[in-house]
Tab-separated table of C-alpha atoms in Angstrom:
chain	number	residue	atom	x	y	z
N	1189	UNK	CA	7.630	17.937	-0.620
N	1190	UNK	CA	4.054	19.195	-2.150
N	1191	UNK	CA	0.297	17.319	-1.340
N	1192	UNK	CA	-2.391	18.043	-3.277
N	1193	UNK	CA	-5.353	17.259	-1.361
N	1194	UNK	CA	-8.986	18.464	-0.748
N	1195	UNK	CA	-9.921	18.714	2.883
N	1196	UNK	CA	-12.490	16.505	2.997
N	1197	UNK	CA	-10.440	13.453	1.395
N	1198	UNK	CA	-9.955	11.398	4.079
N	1199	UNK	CA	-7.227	9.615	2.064
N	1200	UNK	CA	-5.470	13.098	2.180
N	1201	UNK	CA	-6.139	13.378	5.715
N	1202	UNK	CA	-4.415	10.125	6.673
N	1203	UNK	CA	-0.938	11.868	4.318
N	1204	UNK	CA	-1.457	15.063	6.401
N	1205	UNK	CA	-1.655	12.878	9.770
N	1206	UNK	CA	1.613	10.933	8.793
N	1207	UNK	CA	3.650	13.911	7.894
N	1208	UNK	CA	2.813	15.376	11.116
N	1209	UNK	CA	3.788	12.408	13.178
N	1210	UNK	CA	7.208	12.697	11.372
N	1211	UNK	CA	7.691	16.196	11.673
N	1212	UNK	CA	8.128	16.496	7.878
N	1213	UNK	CA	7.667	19.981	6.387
N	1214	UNK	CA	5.963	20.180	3.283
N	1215	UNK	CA	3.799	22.499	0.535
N	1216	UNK	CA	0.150	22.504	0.305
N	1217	UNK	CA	-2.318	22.142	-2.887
N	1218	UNK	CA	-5.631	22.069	-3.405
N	1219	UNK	CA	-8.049	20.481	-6.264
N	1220	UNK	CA	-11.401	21.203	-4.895
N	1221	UNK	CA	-13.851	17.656	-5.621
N	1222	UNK	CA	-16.668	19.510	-5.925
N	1223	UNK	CA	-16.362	22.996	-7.464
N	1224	UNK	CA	-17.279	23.737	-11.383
N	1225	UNK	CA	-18.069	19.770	-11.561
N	1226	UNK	CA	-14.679	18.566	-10.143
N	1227	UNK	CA	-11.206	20.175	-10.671
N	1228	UNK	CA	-9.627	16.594	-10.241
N	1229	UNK	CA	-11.227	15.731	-14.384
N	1230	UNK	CA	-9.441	19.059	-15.554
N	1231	UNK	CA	-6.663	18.432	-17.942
N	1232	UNK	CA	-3.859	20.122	-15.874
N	1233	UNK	CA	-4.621	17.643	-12.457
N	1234	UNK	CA	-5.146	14.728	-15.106
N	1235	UNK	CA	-1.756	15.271	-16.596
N	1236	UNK	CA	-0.087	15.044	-13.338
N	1237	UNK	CA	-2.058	12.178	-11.947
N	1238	UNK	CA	-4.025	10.453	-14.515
N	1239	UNK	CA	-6.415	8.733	-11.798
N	1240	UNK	CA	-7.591	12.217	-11.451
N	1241	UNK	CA	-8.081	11.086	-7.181
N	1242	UNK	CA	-6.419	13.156	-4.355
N	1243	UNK	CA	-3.931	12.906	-2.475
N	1244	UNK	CA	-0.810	13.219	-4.545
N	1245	UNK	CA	2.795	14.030	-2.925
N	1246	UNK	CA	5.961	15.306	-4.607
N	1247	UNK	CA	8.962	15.425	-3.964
N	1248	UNK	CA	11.502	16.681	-5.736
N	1249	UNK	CA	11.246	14.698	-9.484
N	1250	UNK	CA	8.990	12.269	-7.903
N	1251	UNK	CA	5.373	12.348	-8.265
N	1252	UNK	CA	3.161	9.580	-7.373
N	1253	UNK	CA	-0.907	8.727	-5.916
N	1254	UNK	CA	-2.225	6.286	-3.772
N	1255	UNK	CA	-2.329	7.559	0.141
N	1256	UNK	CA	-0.822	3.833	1.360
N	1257	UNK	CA	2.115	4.176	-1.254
N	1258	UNK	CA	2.776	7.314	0.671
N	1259	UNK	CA	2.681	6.316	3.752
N	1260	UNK	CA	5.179	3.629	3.110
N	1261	UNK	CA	6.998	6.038	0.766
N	1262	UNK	CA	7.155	8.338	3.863
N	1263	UNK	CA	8.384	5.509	6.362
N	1264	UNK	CA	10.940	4.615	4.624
N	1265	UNK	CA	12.021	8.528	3.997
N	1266	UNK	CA	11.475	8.947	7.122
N	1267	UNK	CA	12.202	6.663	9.448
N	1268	UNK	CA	11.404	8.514	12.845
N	1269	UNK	CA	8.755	8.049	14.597
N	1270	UNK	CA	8.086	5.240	13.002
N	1271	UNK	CA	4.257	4.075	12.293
N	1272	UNK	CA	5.159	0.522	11.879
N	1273	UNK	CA	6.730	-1.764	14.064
N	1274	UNK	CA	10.195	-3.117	13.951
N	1275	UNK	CA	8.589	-7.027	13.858
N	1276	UNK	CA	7.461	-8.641	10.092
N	1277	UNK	CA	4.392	-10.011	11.972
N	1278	UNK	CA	3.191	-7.139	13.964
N	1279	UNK	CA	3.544	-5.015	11.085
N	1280	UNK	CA	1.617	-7.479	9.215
N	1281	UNK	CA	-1.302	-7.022	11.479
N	1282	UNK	CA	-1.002	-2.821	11.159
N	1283	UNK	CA	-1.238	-3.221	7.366
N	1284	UNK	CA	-4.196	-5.754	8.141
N	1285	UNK	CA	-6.241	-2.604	9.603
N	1286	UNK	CA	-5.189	0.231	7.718
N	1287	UNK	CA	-5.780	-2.251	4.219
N	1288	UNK	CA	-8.984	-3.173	5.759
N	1289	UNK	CA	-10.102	0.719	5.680
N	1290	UNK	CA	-8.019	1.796	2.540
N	1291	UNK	CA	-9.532	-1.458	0.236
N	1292	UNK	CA	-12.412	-2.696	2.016
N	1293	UNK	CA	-14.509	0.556	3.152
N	1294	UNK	CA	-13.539	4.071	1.613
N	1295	UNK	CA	-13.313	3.219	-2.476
N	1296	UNK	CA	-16.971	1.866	-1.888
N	1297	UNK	CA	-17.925	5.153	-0.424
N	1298	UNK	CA	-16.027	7.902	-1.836
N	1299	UNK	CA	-17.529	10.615	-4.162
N	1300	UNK	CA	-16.715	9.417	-7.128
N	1301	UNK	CA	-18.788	6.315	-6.143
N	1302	UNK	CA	-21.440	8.436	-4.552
N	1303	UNK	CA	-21.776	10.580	-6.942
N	1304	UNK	CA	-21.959	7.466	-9.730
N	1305	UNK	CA	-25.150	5.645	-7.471
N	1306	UNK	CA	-27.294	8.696	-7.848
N	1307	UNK	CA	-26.216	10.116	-11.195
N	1308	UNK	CA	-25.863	6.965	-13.446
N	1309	UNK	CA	-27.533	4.547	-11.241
N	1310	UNK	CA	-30.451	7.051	-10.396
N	1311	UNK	CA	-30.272	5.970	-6.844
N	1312	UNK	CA	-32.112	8.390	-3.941
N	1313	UNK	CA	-29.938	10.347	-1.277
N	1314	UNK	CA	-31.354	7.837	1.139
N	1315	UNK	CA	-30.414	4.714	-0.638
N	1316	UNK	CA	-26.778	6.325	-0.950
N	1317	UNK	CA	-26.731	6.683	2.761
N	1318	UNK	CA	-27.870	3.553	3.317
N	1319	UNK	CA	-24.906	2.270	1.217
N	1320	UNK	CA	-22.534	4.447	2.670
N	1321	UNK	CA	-23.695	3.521	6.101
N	1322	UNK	CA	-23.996	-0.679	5.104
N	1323	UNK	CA	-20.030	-0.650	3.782
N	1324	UNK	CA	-19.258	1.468	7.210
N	1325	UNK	CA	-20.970	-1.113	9.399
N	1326	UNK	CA	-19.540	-4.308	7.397
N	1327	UNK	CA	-16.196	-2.844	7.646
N	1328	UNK	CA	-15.893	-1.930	11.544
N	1329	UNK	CA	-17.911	-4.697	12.495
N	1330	UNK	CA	-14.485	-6.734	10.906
N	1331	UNK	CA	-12.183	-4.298	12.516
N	1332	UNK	CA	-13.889	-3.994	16.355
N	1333	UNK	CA	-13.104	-7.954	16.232
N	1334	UNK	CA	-9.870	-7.180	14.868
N	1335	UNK	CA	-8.785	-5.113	17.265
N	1336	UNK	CA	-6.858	-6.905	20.168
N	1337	UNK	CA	-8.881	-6.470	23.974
N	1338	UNK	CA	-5.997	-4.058	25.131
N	1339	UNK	CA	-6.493	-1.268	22.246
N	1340	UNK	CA	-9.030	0.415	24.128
N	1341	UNK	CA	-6.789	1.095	27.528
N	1342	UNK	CA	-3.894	1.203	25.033
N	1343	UNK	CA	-5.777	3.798	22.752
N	1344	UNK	CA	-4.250	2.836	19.444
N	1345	UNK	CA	-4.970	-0.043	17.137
N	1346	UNK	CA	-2.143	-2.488	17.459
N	1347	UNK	CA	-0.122	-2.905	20.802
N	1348	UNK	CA	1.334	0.654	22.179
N	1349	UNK	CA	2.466	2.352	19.664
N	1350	UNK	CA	0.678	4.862	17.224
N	1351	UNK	CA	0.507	2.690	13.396
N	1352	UNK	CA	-0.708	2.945	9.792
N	1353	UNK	CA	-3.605	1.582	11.409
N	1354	UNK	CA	-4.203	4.198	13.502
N	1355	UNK	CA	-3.619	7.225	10.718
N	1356	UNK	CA	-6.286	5.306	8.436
N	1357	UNK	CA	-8.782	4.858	11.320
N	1358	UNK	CA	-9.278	8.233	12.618
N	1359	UNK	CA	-10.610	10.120	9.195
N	1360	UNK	CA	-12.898	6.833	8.796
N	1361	UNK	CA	-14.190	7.785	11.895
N	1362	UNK	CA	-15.206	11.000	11.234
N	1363	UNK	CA	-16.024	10.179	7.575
N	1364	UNK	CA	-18.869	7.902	9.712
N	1365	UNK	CA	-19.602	10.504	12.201
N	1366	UNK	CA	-20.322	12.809	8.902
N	1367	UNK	CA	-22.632	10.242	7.454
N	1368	UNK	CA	-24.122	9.461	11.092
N	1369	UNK	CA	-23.400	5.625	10.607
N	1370	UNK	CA	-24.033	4.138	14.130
N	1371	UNK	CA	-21.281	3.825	15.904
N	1372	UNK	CA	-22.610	2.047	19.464
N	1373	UNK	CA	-21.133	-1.437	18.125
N	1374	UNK	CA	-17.707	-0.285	18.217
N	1375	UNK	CA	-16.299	0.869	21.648
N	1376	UNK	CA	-12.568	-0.223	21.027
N	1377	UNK	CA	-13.020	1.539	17.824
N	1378	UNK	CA	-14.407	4.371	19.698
N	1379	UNK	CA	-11.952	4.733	22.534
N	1380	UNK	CA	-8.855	4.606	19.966
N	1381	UNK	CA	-10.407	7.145	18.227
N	1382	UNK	CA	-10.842	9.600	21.176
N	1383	UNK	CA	-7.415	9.178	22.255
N	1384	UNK	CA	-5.891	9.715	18.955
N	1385	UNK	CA	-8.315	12.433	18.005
N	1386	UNK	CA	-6.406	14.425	21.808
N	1387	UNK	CA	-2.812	14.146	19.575
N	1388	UNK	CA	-1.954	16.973	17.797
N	1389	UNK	CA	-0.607	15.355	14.485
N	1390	UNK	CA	-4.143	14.228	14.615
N	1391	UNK	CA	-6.629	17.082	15.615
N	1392	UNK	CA	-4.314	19.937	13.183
N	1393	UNK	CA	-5.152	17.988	10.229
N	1394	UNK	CA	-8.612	17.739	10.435
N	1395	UNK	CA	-10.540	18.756	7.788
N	1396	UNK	CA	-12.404	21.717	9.335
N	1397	UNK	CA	-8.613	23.330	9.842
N	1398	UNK	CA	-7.840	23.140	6.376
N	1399	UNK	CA	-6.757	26.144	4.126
N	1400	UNK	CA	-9.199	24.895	1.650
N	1401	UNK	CA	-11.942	23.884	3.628
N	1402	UNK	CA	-14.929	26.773	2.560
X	1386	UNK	CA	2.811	-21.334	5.970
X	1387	UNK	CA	-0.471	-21.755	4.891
X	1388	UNK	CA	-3.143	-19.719	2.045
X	1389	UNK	CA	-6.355	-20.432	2.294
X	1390	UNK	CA	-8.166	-18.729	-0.903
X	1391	UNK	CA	-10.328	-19.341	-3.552
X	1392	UNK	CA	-9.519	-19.903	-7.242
X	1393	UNK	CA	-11.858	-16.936	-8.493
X	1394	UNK	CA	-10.687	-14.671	-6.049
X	1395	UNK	CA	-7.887	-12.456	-8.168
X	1396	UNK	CA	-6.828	-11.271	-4.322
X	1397	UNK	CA	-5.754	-14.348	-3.350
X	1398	UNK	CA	-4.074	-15.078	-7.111
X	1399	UNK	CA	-2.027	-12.285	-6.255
X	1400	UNK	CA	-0.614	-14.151	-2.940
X	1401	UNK	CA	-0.163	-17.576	-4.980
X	1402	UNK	CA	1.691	-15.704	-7.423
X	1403	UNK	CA	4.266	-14.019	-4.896
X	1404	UNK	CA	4.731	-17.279	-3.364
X	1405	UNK	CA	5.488	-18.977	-6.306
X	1406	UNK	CA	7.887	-16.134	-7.310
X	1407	UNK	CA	9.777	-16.561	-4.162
X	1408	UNK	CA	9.483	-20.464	-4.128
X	1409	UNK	CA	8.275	-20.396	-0.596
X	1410	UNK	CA	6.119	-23.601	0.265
X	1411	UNK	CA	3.078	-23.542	1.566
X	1412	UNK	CA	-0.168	-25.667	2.343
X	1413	UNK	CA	-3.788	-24.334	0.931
X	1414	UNK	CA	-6.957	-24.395	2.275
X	1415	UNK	CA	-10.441	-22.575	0.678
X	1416	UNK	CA	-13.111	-21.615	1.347
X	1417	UNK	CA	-15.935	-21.501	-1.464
X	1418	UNK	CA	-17.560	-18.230	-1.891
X	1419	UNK	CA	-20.878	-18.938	-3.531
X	1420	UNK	CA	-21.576	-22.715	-2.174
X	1421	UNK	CA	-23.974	-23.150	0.525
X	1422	UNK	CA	-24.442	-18.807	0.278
X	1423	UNK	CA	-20.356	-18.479	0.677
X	1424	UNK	CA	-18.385	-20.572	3.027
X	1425	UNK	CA	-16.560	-17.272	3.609
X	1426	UNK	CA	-19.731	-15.943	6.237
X	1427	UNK	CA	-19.718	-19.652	8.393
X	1428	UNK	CA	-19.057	-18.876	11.649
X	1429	UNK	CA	-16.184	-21.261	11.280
X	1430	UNK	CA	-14.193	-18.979	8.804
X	1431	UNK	CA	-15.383	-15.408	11.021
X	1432	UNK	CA	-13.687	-16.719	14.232
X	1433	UNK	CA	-10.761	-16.882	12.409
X	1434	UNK	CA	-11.187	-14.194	9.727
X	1435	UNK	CA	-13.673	-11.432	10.846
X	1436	UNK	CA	-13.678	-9.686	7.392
X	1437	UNK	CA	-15.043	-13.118	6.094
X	1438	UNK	CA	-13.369	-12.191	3.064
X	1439	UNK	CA	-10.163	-14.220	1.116
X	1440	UNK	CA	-7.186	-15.019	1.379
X	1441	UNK	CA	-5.860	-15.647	4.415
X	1442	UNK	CA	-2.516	-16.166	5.441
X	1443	UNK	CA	-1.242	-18.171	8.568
X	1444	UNK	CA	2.498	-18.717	9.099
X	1445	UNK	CA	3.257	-20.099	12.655
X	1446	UNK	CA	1.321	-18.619	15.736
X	1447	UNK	CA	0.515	-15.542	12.945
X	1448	UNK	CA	-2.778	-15.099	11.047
X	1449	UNK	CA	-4.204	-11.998	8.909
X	1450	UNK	CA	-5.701	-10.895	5.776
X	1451	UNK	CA	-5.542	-8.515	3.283
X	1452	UNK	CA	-3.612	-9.490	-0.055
X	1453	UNK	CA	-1.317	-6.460	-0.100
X	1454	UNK	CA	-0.251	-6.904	3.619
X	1455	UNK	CA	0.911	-10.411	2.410
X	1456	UNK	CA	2.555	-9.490	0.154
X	1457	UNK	CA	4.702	-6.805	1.505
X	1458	UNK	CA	4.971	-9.803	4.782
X	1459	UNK	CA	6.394	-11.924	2.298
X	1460	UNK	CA	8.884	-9.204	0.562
X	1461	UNK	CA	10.215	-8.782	4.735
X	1462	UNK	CA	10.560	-12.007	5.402
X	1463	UNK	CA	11.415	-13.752	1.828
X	1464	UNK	CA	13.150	-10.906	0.246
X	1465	UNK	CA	14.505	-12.810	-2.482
X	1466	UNK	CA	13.929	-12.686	-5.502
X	1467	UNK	CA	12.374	-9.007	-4.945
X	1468	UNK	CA	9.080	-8.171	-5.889
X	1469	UNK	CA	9.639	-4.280	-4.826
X	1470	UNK	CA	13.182	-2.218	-5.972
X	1471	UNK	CA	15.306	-0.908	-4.074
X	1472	UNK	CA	14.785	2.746	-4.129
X	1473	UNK	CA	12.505	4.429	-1.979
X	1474	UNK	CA	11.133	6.161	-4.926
X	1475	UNK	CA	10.908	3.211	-7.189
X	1476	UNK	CA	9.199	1.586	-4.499
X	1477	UNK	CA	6.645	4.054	-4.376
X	1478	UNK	CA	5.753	4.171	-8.221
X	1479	UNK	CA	5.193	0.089	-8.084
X	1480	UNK	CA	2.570	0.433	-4.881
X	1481	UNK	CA	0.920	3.064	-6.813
X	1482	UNK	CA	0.402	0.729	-9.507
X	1483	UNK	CA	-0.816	-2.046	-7.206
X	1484	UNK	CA	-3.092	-0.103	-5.297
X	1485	UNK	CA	-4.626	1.927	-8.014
X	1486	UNK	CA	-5.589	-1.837	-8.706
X	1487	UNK	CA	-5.967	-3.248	-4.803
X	1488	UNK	CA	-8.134	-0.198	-3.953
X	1489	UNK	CA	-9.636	1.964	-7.182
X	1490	UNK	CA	-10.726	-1.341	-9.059
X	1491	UNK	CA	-10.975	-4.430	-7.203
X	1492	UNK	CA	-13.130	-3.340	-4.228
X	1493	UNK	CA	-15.362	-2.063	-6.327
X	1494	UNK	CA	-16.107	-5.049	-8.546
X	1495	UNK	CA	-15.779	-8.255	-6.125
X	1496	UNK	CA	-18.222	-10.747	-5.119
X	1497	UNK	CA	-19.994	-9.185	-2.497
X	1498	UNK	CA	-20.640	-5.524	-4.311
X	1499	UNK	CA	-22.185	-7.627	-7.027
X	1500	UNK	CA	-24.339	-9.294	-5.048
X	1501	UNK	CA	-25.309	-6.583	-3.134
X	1502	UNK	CA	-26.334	-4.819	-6.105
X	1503	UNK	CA	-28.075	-7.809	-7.559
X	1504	UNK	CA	-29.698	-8.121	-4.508
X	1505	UNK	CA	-29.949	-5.254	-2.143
X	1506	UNK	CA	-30.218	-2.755	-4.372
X	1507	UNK	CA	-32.032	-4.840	-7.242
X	1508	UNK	CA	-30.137	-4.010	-10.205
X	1509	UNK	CA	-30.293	-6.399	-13.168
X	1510	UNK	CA	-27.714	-8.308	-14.648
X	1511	UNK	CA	-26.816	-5.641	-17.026
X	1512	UNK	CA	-27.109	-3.136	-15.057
X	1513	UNK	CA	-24.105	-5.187	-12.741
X	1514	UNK	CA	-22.305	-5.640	-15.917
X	1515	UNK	CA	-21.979	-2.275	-16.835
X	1516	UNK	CA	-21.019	-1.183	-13.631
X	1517	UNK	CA	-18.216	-4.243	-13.414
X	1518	UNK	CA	-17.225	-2.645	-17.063
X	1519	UNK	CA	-17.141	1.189	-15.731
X	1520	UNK	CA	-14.655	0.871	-12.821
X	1521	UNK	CA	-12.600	-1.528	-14.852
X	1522	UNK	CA	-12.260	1.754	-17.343
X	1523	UNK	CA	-12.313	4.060	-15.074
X	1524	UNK	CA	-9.050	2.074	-13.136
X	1525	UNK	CA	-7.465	0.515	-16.553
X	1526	UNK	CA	-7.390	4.556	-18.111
X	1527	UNK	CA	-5.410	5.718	-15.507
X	1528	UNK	CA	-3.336	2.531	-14.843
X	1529	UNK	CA	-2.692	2.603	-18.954
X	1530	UNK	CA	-1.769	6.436	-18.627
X	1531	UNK	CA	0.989	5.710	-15.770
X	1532	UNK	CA	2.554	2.771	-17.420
X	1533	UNK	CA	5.693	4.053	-18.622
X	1534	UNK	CA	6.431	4.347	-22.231
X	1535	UNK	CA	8.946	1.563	-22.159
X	1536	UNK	CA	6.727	-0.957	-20.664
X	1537	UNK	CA	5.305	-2.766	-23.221
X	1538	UNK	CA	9.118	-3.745	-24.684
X	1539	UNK	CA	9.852	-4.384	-21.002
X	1540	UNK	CA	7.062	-6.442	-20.403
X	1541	UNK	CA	6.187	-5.311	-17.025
X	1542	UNK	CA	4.912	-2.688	-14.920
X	1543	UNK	CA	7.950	-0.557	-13.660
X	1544	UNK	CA	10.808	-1.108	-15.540
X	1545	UNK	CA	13.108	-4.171	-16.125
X	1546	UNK	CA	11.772	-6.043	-12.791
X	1547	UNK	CA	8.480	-7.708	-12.368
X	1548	UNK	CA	6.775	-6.093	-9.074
X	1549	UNK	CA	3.727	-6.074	-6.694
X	1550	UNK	CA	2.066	-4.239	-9.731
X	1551	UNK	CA	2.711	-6.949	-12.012
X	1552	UNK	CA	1.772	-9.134	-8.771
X	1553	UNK	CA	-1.947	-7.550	-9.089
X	1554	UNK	CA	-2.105	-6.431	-13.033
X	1555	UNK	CA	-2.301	-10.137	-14.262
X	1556	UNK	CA	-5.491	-11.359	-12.183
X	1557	UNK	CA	-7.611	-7.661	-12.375
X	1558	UNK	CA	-6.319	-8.633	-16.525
X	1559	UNK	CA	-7.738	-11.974	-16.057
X	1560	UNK	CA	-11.464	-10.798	-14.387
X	1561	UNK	CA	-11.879	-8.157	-17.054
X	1562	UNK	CA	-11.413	-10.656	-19.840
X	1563	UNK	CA	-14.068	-12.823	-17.753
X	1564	UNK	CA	-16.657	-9.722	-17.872
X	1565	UNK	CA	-15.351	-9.284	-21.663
X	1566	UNK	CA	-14.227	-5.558	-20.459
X	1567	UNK	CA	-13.577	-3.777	-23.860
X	1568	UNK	CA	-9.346	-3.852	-23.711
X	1569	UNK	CA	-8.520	-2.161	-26.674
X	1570	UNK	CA	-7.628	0.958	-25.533
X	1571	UNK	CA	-4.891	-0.595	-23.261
X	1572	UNK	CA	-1.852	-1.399	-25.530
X	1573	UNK	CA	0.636	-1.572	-22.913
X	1574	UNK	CA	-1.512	-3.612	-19.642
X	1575	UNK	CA	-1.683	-6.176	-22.345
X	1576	UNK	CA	1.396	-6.134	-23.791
X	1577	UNK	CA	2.650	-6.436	-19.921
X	1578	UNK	CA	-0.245	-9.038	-19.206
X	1579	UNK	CA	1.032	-11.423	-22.521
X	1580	UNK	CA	4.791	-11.453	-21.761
X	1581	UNK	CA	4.065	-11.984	-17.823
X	1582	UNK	CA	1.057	-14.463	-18.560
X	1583	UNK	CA	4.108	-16.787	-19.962
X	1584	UNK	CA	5.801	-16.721	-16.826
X	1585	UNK	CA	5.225	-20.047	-14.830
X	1586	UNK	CA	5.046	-18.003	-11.229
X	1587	UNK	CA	2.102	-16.996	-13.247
X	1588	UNK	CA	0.122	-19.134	-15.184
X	1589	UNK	CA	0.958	-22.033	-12.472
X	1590	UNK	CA	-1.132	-20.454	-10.497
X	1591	UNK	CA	-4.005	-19.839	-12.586
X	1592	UNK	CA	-7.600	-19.804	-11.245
X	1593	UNK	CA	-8.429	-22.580	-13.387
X	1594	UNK	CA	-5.549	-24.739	-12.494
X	1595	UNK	CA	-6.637	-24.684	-8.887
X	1596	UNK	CA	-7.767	-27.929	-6.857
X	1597	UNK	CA	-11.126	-26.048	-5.555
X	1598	UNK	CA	-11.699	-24.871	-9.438
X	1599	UNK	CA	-14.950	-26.745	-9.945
């Protein structure tokens, strides 16, 4: 298996998490967002994924985007340790959280969008932030009441068991931290995220440890 | 089981459509997202919905949102007729599909990103048009560029079986006619979008044939 990420996506962060978690070995790549205008609108990476976005896994003939797809691509490949529950209904309310974070915050505030309010829009750095901070507080203040009372003891999203949930919630976290959105609101949000951020499949996949992080 | 949606909203299209697919009954219930400021923010709706956003799905004691996490619910627990292969790997290429849709297009463009920049942010009509326009271009290339060769003849997504990306192509089709988004360049989305427009799972559950369409 290959990923082709940047180590700031936190899309690619929540593939890196999962793969950990399951033990799977795999090969790194890199398309660096930023670098000679973007290496993700070069014709090579567009001929291999046409939505020129990171992450992208292979494996073996099989090459596909989307960060959710492979997470459920990799759950069903992988069974063990699972990251959704056995139970149609509590894995209804994982996909609730992680689709909540994956649709309703990041594509609002990733570069592409970013980089689109202050180039064609002619927005101001600070108006960007206070975008990237107003999608941030809309979407956690949705998830905090989301979150059932025992996640905080429990120190993962849904019940006692580490989820999809979970993997998409800690790089939205520190995507936040990065963007200093306030964060006070949020304890249960908070207290998951220290606990998870003490596992190793989570703190070895940050972004700072990265091979392509400069 | 109950859906509580609105007839604009192409997320909750997706969830009538499924249903109807797999013939599974169901009450509705909606909430109107422009009347009275949107329905959708009464503190009515957020005790039960804290991402004030549609559809909703209840079925027994169970209640969540999120389009895509209803429809994989109702692939677990009405598997047939499918709406996802059978093959891990199949699987994965339709959920691409669907979420290059669910997250790089639809987030972007709903209700309250164009009011925020109508409002918030102050752009102009045409300046919300345009943007509505770019991301459906942006998404559309790349969705366009994935769609195998045979789909047009096939007359859906991922070949011979309609799918969770046929699920979501059909409504995002649907908005971007209703913003008169340029379609030209996109032989085979509508080649997919006539054959699977004719289907009664479908059109049957049309925005405009909706009791709350006004």
């Amino acid at each position: 298996m290959q990923l082709t990420g940047y180590f700031r996506s936190s899309a690619a962060w929540r593939v890196r998490i999962a793969l950990a978690w399951k033990g799977v070995a795999y090969e790194t790549a890199f398309v660096h967002l930023t670098r000679d205008g973007g290496e993700q609108h070069g014709p090579a990476y567009r001929a291999k994924n046409p939505a020129g976005l990171v992450p992208y896994l292979e494996d073996g003939g099989l090459g596909f985007g989307q960060s959710l797809a492979m997470l459920e691509y990799l759950e069903e490949t992988h069974p063990e340790p699972p990251l959704l529950p056995a139970d149609p209904a509590a894995r209804a309310k994982v996909r609730e959280i992680a689709l909540a974070i994956a649709c309703d915050i990041h594509p609002l505030n990733n570069l592409r969008v970013l980089s689109h309010l202050t180039g064609r829009l002619g927005r101001s750095e600070a108006e960007k932030l206070a975008w990237y901070r107003h999608w941030v507080a809309v979407g956690f203040d949705a998830i905090e009441a989301l979150l059932p009372e025992t996640a905080a003891e429990a120190g993962c999203c849904c019940g006692e068991q580490v989820s999809l949930a979970d993997v998409c919630l800690v790089p939205q976290v520190f995507n936040a931290r990065r963007f200093e959105c306030p964060l006070d609101a949020y304890p249960k949000i908070r207290a998951v995220d220290a606990r998870l951020s003490a596992l190793p499949a989570f703190y070895e996949t940050a972004p700072e440890g990265q091979p392509d992080a400069a």
